[in-house]
Amino acid sequence: MLVDQDKCRGWRMCVSGCPYKKVYFNHRTGKAEKCTFCYPRVEVGLPTVCAETCVGRLRYIGLMLYDADAVLEAASTEDPQDLYASQMRVLLDPNDPEVIAGARAAGISDDWIEGAQRSPIYSLIKKYKVALPLHPEYRTMPMVWYIPPLSPVVDAVARDGHDAEDVGNLFGAIDALRIPKEYLAGLFTAGDTDVIDDVLHKLAAMRSYMRDINLGRDPQAHIPAAVGMGEEEMYEMYRLLALAKYDERYVIPTAYQNEGHKLEETATECPLDFEGGPGMYMAGSGPFGETSGTPAPVAVETFNALKQRQTSEHTAGSRVNLLNWDGLGSPPGLFPSGAVDHGEGGNAEEGGAVGKDV
């Protein structure tokens, strides 16, 4: 969901109505605002700013394939505690030949299918089953998932004189975690503590299993087996959670190469292309200067700056980028007084002649 800043009237109903309490009111602008998931970055294959700058490397971004026709039925599940399992069934296996064939038939490119196959989100949700949706009882089928925290328990176990990393001690201490399982179940599983218990046991088993490996001891195969995992699978989960590289944590496919310009530039079918409007593909010279009327795409984020530069005698700032300067505006002091007619930008040859005279 995005908040349209042009249509927002500041009534704050979306603030009180947001089930996740993620919409806030900006008293400076009088508008409601929220996280946009950095969609201009994601659309061109870049991770969100919060994910890229997270010092703990705790955020992952990936692609999920799902059955759109099954969403309504899944969201209509009567028992709220069954919603987690219902949403899991909606998510498709990107390695399934039938899913691949269906995706291609729906026009999904091979790059996106490959991205779904390498998605760290799919691994955390479906393969390892340690990521859970936030408040599934709201029936919004959220696609931002969370790994419940294995809250500090090692010190408490050690204070009693026990080995705090032993898998048996860790399993036994899960019921006495600082963050109660009931509270986590209220966040992620509509109160089903069994799912939370399974996730926390997997995290505790991974911690104990990797301790032996890091200390140079023989790994204990019974530890991952106790939580229904194999040794190789547990090591892969550990590597994804602790050692994953940049391109493993962020698998963000972009649009088709021949259509990528539509993501950040105005397309030819822009509805604003009408006589007298701000269309950037109008025939002939447009209202915002020479380049606004030619079929040369203009980046959306620079459109307002281009409009101001081409309709103003001087630029608003004190600096100008000479690499793309078209002579239709210059900051004061760029040229000596009288050397350039600011009202009519000269061509490259005229600009060179002025430079020689100076």
C-alpha positions in Angstrom: 0.0 0.0 0.0 1.2 3.5 -0.8 -0.2 6.8 0.4 -1.0 9.1 -2.5 0.4 12.4 -1.2 -1.6 14.4 -3.8 -4.9 12.9 -2.7 -4.3 12.7 1.1 -6.4 15.2 3.0 -4.9 14.6 6.4 -7.9 13.0 8.0 -5.8 10.3 9.6 -8.3 7.5 9.1 -5.7 5.4 7.5 -3.5 5.9 10.6 -6.1 4.5 12.9 -7.3 1.9 10.4 -3.9 0.3 9.6 -3.9 -3.1 11.4 -0.1 -3.1 11.5 0.2 0.4 12.9 2.7 1.4 10.2 1.1 4.6 8.9 2.1 7.8 10.6 1.0 11.4 10.3 3.6 14.0 9.3 2.6 17.2 11.1 5.0 19.2 9.0 3.4 18.3 5.7 -0.1 17.5 7.0 0.0 14.2 5.1 -0.1 10.5 6.2 3.1 8.6 5.3 4.4 5.1 5.5 7.2 2.9 4.3 7.1 2.5 0.5 9.5 -0.5 0.4 11.7 1.8 -1.6 9.9 0.7 -4.8 11.9 2.9 -7.1 15.0 1.0 -6.0 13.4 -2.5 -6.0 12.0 -2.0 -9.5 15.6 -1.6 -10.9 17.0 -4.5 -8.8 18.4 -2.6 -5.8 17.5 -3.6 -2.2 15.7 -1.3 0.1 17.8 1.3 2.0 16.9 -0.3 5.4 18.0 -3.7 4.2 21.2 -2.5 2.6 22.3 -0.5 5.6 21.2 -3.0 8.3 24.4 -3.6 10.3 23.2 -6.9 11.5 22.4 -8.2 8.0 19.0 -9.2 9.3 16.9 -8.3 6.3 16.4 -10.4 3.2 14.5 -9.6 -0.1 13.4 -12.2 -2.6 10.7 -13.2 -5.0 7.8 -15.6 -4.3 5.5 -17.3 -6.8 2.0 -17.8 -5.6 -1.4 -19.0 -6.8 -3.4 -15.8 -7.2 -6.6 -17.8 -7.7 -6.2 -19.5 -4.2 -5.7 -16.3 -2.2 -9.4 -15.6 -1.5 -10.0 -19.1 -0.4 -6.9 -19.1 1.9 -7.9 -15.8 3.4 -11.4 -17.1 4.1 -10.2 -20.0 6.3 -12.5 -20.1 9.2 -10.1 -20.9 12.1 -7.5 -18.1 12.4 -4.9 -20.6 13.6 -5.2 -22.4 10.2 -4.4 -19.2 8.3 -0.7 -19.7 8.4 -1.0 -23.2 6.9 -3.4 -21.8 4.3 -1.1 -19.1 3.2 1.8 -21.6 3.0 -0.3 -23.6 0.5 -0.8 -20.5 -1.7 3.0 -20.2 -2.1 4.3 -22.3 -5.0 7.5 -24.3 -5.4 9.5 -22.5 -8.2 11.4 -25.7 -8.9 8.2 -27.6 -9.7 8.0 -28.3 -13.5 4.3 -27.6 -13.5 4.8 -24.3 -11.7 7.5 -23.3 -14.2 5.3 -24.1 -17.1 2.4 -22.2 -15.6 4.6 -19.2 -14.9 5.9 -19.1 -18.5 2.3 -19.4 -19.8 1.4 -16.4 -17.6 4.2 -14.3 -19.2 6.7 -14.5 -16.4 10.2 -14.4 -17.7 12.9 -17.0 -17.0 14.9 -14.4 -15.1 12.0 -14.1 -12.6 11.6 -17.8 -12.4 15.3 -18.2 -11.7 15.1 -15.4 -9.1 12.3 -17.3 -7.4 14.4 -20.4 -7.3 17.3 -18.5 -5.7 15.0 -16.5 -3.4 16.2 -16.5 0.3 12.6 -15.7 1.3 11.4 -19.0 -0.2 14.0 -20.9 1.7 13.2 -19.3 5.0 9.4 -19.7 4.5 8.9 -23.0 2.7 12.2 -24.9 2.9 13.3 -24.3 6.5 10.0 -23.0 7.8 11.4 -20.6 10.3 9.8 -17.4 8.9 6.3 -16.5 9.8 3.7 -13.9 8.7 2.8 -11.0 11.0 -0.8 -11.2 12.3 -2.2 -13.7 9.8 -5.6 -13.3 11.6 -6.0 -9.9 9.8 -6.4 -12.0 6.6 -4.4 -9.6 4.5 -2.1 -12.4 3.3 1.1 -10.4 4.2 4.2 -10.9 2.2 6.6 -9.5 4.8 7.7 -12.4 7.0 9.6 -12.5 10.3 11.8 -15.0 12.1 10.8 -15.2 15.8 13.7 -14.2 18.1 15.5 -16.8 20.2 15.6 -14.4 23.1 18.7 -14.5 25.5 18.6 -17.7 27.5 22.2 -18.8 27.5 23.2 -16.7 30.5 20.2 -17.9 32.5 21.2 -21.6 31.8 24.8 -21.0 32.6 24.0 -19.4 35.9 22.5 -22.6 37.0 25.8 -24.4 36.3 24.7 -26.1 33.1 26.2 -26.1 29.7 24.4 -23.3 28.0 25.1 -24.5 24.5 24.0 -28.1 25.0 21.0 -28.9 22.8 19.2 -30.6 25.6 19.5 -27.6 27.9 18.6 -25.2 25.2 15.5 -27.2 24.3 14.5 -27.4 27.9 14.9 -23.6 28.4 12.7 -22.7 25.4 9.6 -22.7 27.7 11.4 -20.2 30.0 12.5 -17.7 27.4 12.4 -14.0 28.2 9.9 -13.5 25.4 7.1 -15.9 26.1 6.0 -18.3 23.4 2.4 -17.1 23.9 3.4 -13.6 23.0 5.2 -14.6 19.8 2.2 -16.8 18.9 0.0 -13.8 19.2 2.2 -12.0 16.7 2.8 -14.6 14.1 0.4 -17.6 14.3 -2.9 -16.3 15.7 -2.1 -18.0 19.1 -0.8 -21.3 17.8 2.2 -22.0 20.1 3.1 -25.3 18.4 4.4 -23.5 15.3 6.4 -21.1 17.4 7.8 -24.0 19.4 9.0 -25.8 16.2 10.7 -22.6 14.9 12.5 -21.9 18.2 13.6 -25.6 18.4 15.2 -25.3 14.9 17.0 -22.2 15.9 18.3 -23.7 19.1 19.3 -26.9 17.3 21.2 -24.9 14.7 23.1 -23.0 17.4 24.1 -26.2 19.3 25.0 -28.1 16.1 27.2 -25.3 14.7 29.0 -25.0 18.0 30.6 -28.4 17.6 31.7 -27.6 14.1 33.1 -24.2 15.1 35.0 -25.8 17.9 36.5 -28.5 15.7 34.5 -31.3 17.2 32.6 -34.0 15.3 29.1 -32.8 14.5 26.2 -34.6 16.1 23.7 -35.8 13.5 21.0 -36.4 16.1 20.7 -32.7 16.7 19.2 -31.7 13.3 17.3 -35.0 13.2 15.6 -34.0 16.4 13.9 -31.1 14.6 13.2 -33.0 11.3 16.2 -31.7 9.4 19.3 -33.2 7.8 22.9 -32.1 8.6 23.4 -30.6 5.2 20.1 -28.7 5.3 20.9 -27.4 8.8 24.3 -26.1 7.6 22.6 -24.4 4.6 20.2 -22.7 6.9 23.0 -21.6 9.1 24.9 -20.2 6.2 21.9 -18.3 4.9 21.2 -16.8 8.3 24.8 -16.0 9.3 27.1 -16.0 6.3 25.1 -15.2 3.2 26.7 -12.8 0.8 25.1 -9.7 -0.6 23.7 -11.4 -3.8 22.3 -14.3 -1.7 20.4 -12.0 0.7 19.0 -9.8 -2.0 17.6 -11.6 -5.1 15.6 -8.9 -6.9 14.9 -9.6 -10.6 14.3 -6.6 -12.8 11.8 -6.2 -15.6 12.5 -7.4 -19.1 15.4 -5.5 -20.6 13.4 -4.2 -23.5 10.8 -2.9 -21.1 13.0 -1.7 -18.3 12.7 2.0 -19.3 9.0 1.9 -18.3 10.0 1.6 -14.7 11.7 4.9 -14.3 10.7 6.8 -17.4 7.4 7.9 -18.8 6.1 5.4 -21.4 4.8 6.3 -24.8 1.2 5.6 -23.6 1.4 8.0 -20.8 -2.1 9.3 -20.0 -0.7 12.9 -19.6 0.1 13.1 -23.3 -2.5 15.6 -24.3 -2.4 19.1 -25.9 -1.2 21.6 -23.3 -0.4 18.9 -20.8 3.0 17.9 -19.4 3.3 15.0 -21.9 7.0 14.2 -22.7 6.3 12.6 -26.0 4.2 15.3 -27.8 5.0 15.9 -31.4 7.0 19.0 -32.0 8.3 21.4 -29.4 6.6 20.9 -26.0 5.7 23.4 -23.3 8.8 22.8 -21.3 11.5 23.5 -23.8 13.1 21.9 -26.8 13.6 18.4 -25.5 10.2 18.0 -23.9 8.5 17.7 -27.3 10.8 15.1 -28.8 10.5 11.3 -28.3 13.4 11.3 -25.9 12.4 9.7 -22.6 12.9 11.8 -19.4 13.6 10.2 -16.1 10.6 10.8 -13.7 12.8 11.9 -10.8 14.4 14.6 -12.9 11.2 15.8 -14.7 10.5 18.6 -12.3 14.1 19.8 -12.4 14.0 19.7 -16.2 10.8 21.7 -16.3 12.1 24.4 -14.0 15.4 24.6 -15.8 13.8 24.9 -19.3 11.2 27.5 -18.3 13.5 29.7 -16.1 16.1 32.2 -17.2 18.3 31.2 -14.4 18.7 27.9 -12.5 17.4 27.8 -8.9 20.7 26.6 -7.5 24.2 27.8 -7.7 25.6 24.8 -9.6 25.0 23.3 -13.0 26.0 20.0 -14.5 28.0 20.9 -17.6 27.9 17.3 -18.9 24.2 17.7 -19.8 23.8 21.5 -19.8 21.8 22.6 -22.8 22.4 26.3 -22.4 18.8 27.1 -21.5 19.7 28.3 -18.0 22.8 29.0 -16.1 23.6 30.1 -12.5 24.9 33.6 -11.9 28.6 33.9 -12.4 29.0 31.0 -14.8 30.0 33.4 -17.5 31.3 37.1 -17.4 28.6 39.7 -17.7 27.5 40.1 -21.3 29.4 37.1 -22.6 26.4 34.9 -23.0 22.8 35.8 -23.9 21.0 33.8 -21.2 17.7 34.2 -23.0 18.8 32.1 -26.0 21.1 29.2 -25.2 23.9 29.0 -27.8 25.0 25.8 -29.5 28.3 24.0 -28.9 30.2 26.0 -31.5 29.1 29.3 -30.1 30.0 28.3 -26.6 33.5 27.4 -27.8 34.0 30.7 -29.4 33.0 32.6 -26.3 35.6 30.5 -24.4 38.3 31.5 -26.8 37.4 35.2 -26.5 37.5 35.0 -22.7 
